[in-house]
Coordinates of C-alpha atoms and ligand atoms in Angstrom, one line a residue:
M1 CA -8.0 17.0 -0.1
E2 CA -5.4 14.8 -1.5
K3 CA -5.5 10.8 -1.3
T4 CA -3.6 8.2 -1.3
L5 CA -4.5 4.1 -1.6
I6 CA -2.2 2.4 1.0
L7 CA -2.0 -1.5 1.2
F8 CA -0.9 -2.8 4.8
K9 CA 0.7 -6.1 2.7
P10 CA -0.2 -9.8 3.9
D11 CA 3.5 -9.7 5.8
A12 CA 2.1 -6.4 8.2
V13 CA -0.9 -8.7 8.8
Q14 CA 0.8 -11.1 9.2
R15 CA 3.1 -10.0 11.9
G16 CA 1.0 -8.0 14.1
L17 CA 2.1 -5.1 12.8
I18 CA -1.2 -3.2 11.6
G19 CA -1.8 -1.2 14.7
Q20 CA 2.2 0.0 14.3
I21 CA 1.7 0.8 11.0
L22 CA -1.3 3.4 11.5
S23 CA -0.2 4.7 14.4
A24 CA 3.1 5.4 12.4
I25 CA 0.5 7.4 9.6
E26 CA -2.2 8.9 12.4
A27 CA 0.9 10.5 14.5
K28 CA 2.2 12.3 11.0
G29 CA -1.5 13.9 10.9
F30 CA -3.4 12.3 7.9
R31 CA -6.5 11.3 8.3
I32 CA -8.0 8.1 7.3
L33 CA -10.8 8.3 4.8
G34 CA -11.4 4.7 4.2
L35 CA -10.4 2.0 5.7
K36 CA -11.1 -2.5 5.7
L37 CA -9.6 -5.2 5.6
V38 CA -9.7 -7.7 2.7
Q39 CA -8.9 -10.5 1.3
L40 CA -8.1 -9.8 -2.5
T41 CA -8.7 -12.1 -5.7
R42 CA -6.3 -12.6 -7.9
D43 CA -8.2 -10.7 -10.4
K44 CA -7.7 -7.8 -7.9
A45 CA -4.4 -8.2 -7.2
E46 CA -3.9 -8.4 -11.5
E47 CA -5.7 -4.9 -12.1
H48 CA -3.8 -3.1 -8.8
Y49 CA -0.5 -4.8 -10.2
A50 CA -1.3 -4.0 -13.5
P51 CA 0.9 -1.5 -15.1
H52 CA 4.3 -4.3 -13.9
K53 CA 2.0 -6.5 -16.8
G54 CA 5.3 -8.0 -18.4
K55 CA 7.3 -7.8 -15.4
G56 CA 9.5 -10.4 -13.8
F57 CA 8.0 -9.9 -10.4
F58 CA 4.7 -9.3 -11.5
N59 CA 3.2 -13.2 -11.3
D60 CA 5.1 -13.4 -7.4
V61 CA 3.8 -10.0 -6.1
C62 CA 0.4 -10.9 -7.5
T63 CA 0.9 -14.6 -5.6
Y64 CA 2.3 -13.4 -2.3
M65 CA -0.7 -10.1 -2.2
T66 CA -3.4 -13.1 -2.3
S67 CA -1.7 -14.8 0.4
G68 CA -3.5 -13.6 3.1
P69 CA -6.0 -10.4 4.2
V70 CA -4.9 -6.9 3.4
V71 CA -5.7 -4.0 5.0
A72 CA -6.4 -0.9 2.7
L73 CA -6.8 2.3 3.0
I74 CA -7.7 6.0 2.2
V75 CA -5.0 8.0 3.5
G76 CA -5.9 11.8 2.8
G77 CA -4.2 15.2 3.9
H78 CA -2.0 18.0 2.7
N79 CA 0.4 16.5 -0.1
A80 CA -1.1 12.4 1.4
I81 CA 0.5 11.2 -2.1
K82 CA 4.6 12.7 -1.7
G83 CA 4.4 12.5 2.3
M84 CA 3.2 8.8 2.1
R85 CA 5.7 8.1 -0.3
Q86 CA 7.8 9.2 2.3
L87 CA 6.3 7.6 5.3
V88 CA 6.3 4.8 3.1
G89 CA 10.5 4.3 2.0
A90 CA 12.5 3.2 -0.2
T91 CA 10.4 -0.5 -2.3
D92 CA 13.7 -2.1 -1.4
P93 CA 13.3 -1.2 2.1
G94 CA 17.7 -2.1 2.1
Q95 CA 17.2 1.5 0.6
A96 CA 14.5 3.3 2.3
D97 CA 15.2 5.9 5.0
P98 CA 15.5 4.3 8.4
G99 CA 13.1 6.3 10.1
S100 CA 10.0 5.2 7.3
I101 CA 7.9 2.6 8.4
R102 CA 9.8 -0.1 5.2
G103 CA 13.4 1.3 7.0
R104 CA 12.2 0.6 10.4
W105 CA 10.4 -2.6 9.9
A106 CA 11.0 -4.5 6.1
Q107 CA 14.2 -6.7 5.3
T108 CA 13.0 -7.5 1.7
I109 CA 12.2 -6.1 -1.8
D110 CA 9.2 -9.1 -2.1
K111 CA 8.0 -8.2 1.4
N112 CA 8.2 -4.8 1.7
L113 CA 5.0 -4.4 4.5
I114 CA 3.1 -1.3 2.5
H115 CA 2.4 -0.1 -0.9
G116 CA 1.3 3.6 -1.4
S117 CA 0.3 4.9 -4.2
D118 CA 2.6 6.4 -6.4
S119 CA 0.8 9.5 -8.7
Q120 CA -2.3 11.2 -8.8
E121 CA -2.8 9.1 -11.8
S122 CA -2.3 6.3 -9.6
S123 CA -4.4 6.8 -6.8
D124 CA -7.1 7.8 -9.6
R125 CA -7.3 4.2 -11.2
E126 CA -6.1 2.4 -7.6
I127 CA -9.0 3.8 -5.1
P128 CA -11.8 2.4 -7.2
I129 CA -10.1 -0.7 -6.8
F130 CA -11.3 -1.2 -3.4
F131 CA -13.3 1.6 -2.5
S132 CA -16.5 2.4 -3.9
K133 CA -17.6 6.1 -3.6
A134 CA -19.9 5.4 -0.5
E135 CA -16.9 4.0 1.1
I136 CA -15.0 6.8 1.4
L137 CA -16.3 9.5 4.3
Ligands
CMP201 P1 4.6 -1.7 -4.3 O1 4.9 -0.8 -3.8 O2 3.6 -2.7 -4.0 O3 4.9 -2.5 -5.8 C1 5.5 -3.1 -7.1 C2 5.9 -4.4 -5.9 O4 6.4 -5.3 -6.2 C3 6.5 -3.5 -4.6 O5 6.0 -3.0 -3.8 C4 7.6 -4.9 -4.4 O6 6.7 -5.7 -3.4 C5 7.3 -6.2 -5.6 N1 8.4 -6.0 -6.1 C6 9.6 -7.5 -6.3 N2 10.5 -7.5 -7.0 C7 10.6 -5.8 -6.7 C8 11.2 -5.1 -8.0 N3 12.4 -5.5 -8.5 N4 11.2 -3.4 -8.7 C9 10.0 -2.8 -7.6 N5 9.1 -4.0 -7.4 C10 9.2 -5.2 -6.6

């Protein structure tokens, strides 16, 4: 089954949106294969966003992602990577489909609620940053 790494960012946790976002994912028919609440260290945040190193927003996104707990999930299903990207919506919530998670509940690119792996390569790289093999059910 195709798997993708999903993070509910600190704004999602602080705004009390964990349940609603999880419901949207479950209602679409995806399966939850791993789930945990984590406080990211700076090292983990930098490892996760390593492909963006050198970009103007790298420091800010790492600082933001360590500002409070995040929910890390492994979501599985048919075409889970692309399907979850569609459900998540465009990176900039202003461009996101109104029915997507970012389109419904987010306003700005720096606090866009949720991360989803953008490719198989990214999923393969990102999942082990957050989950051991034994934690994937
Ligand atoms: P995410 O899908 O987690 O991947 C990189 C994150 O950096 C992105 O969502 C945004 O939250 C954040 N970010 C901030 N500014 C930008 C930008 N100009 N372009 C892309 N991502 C940005």
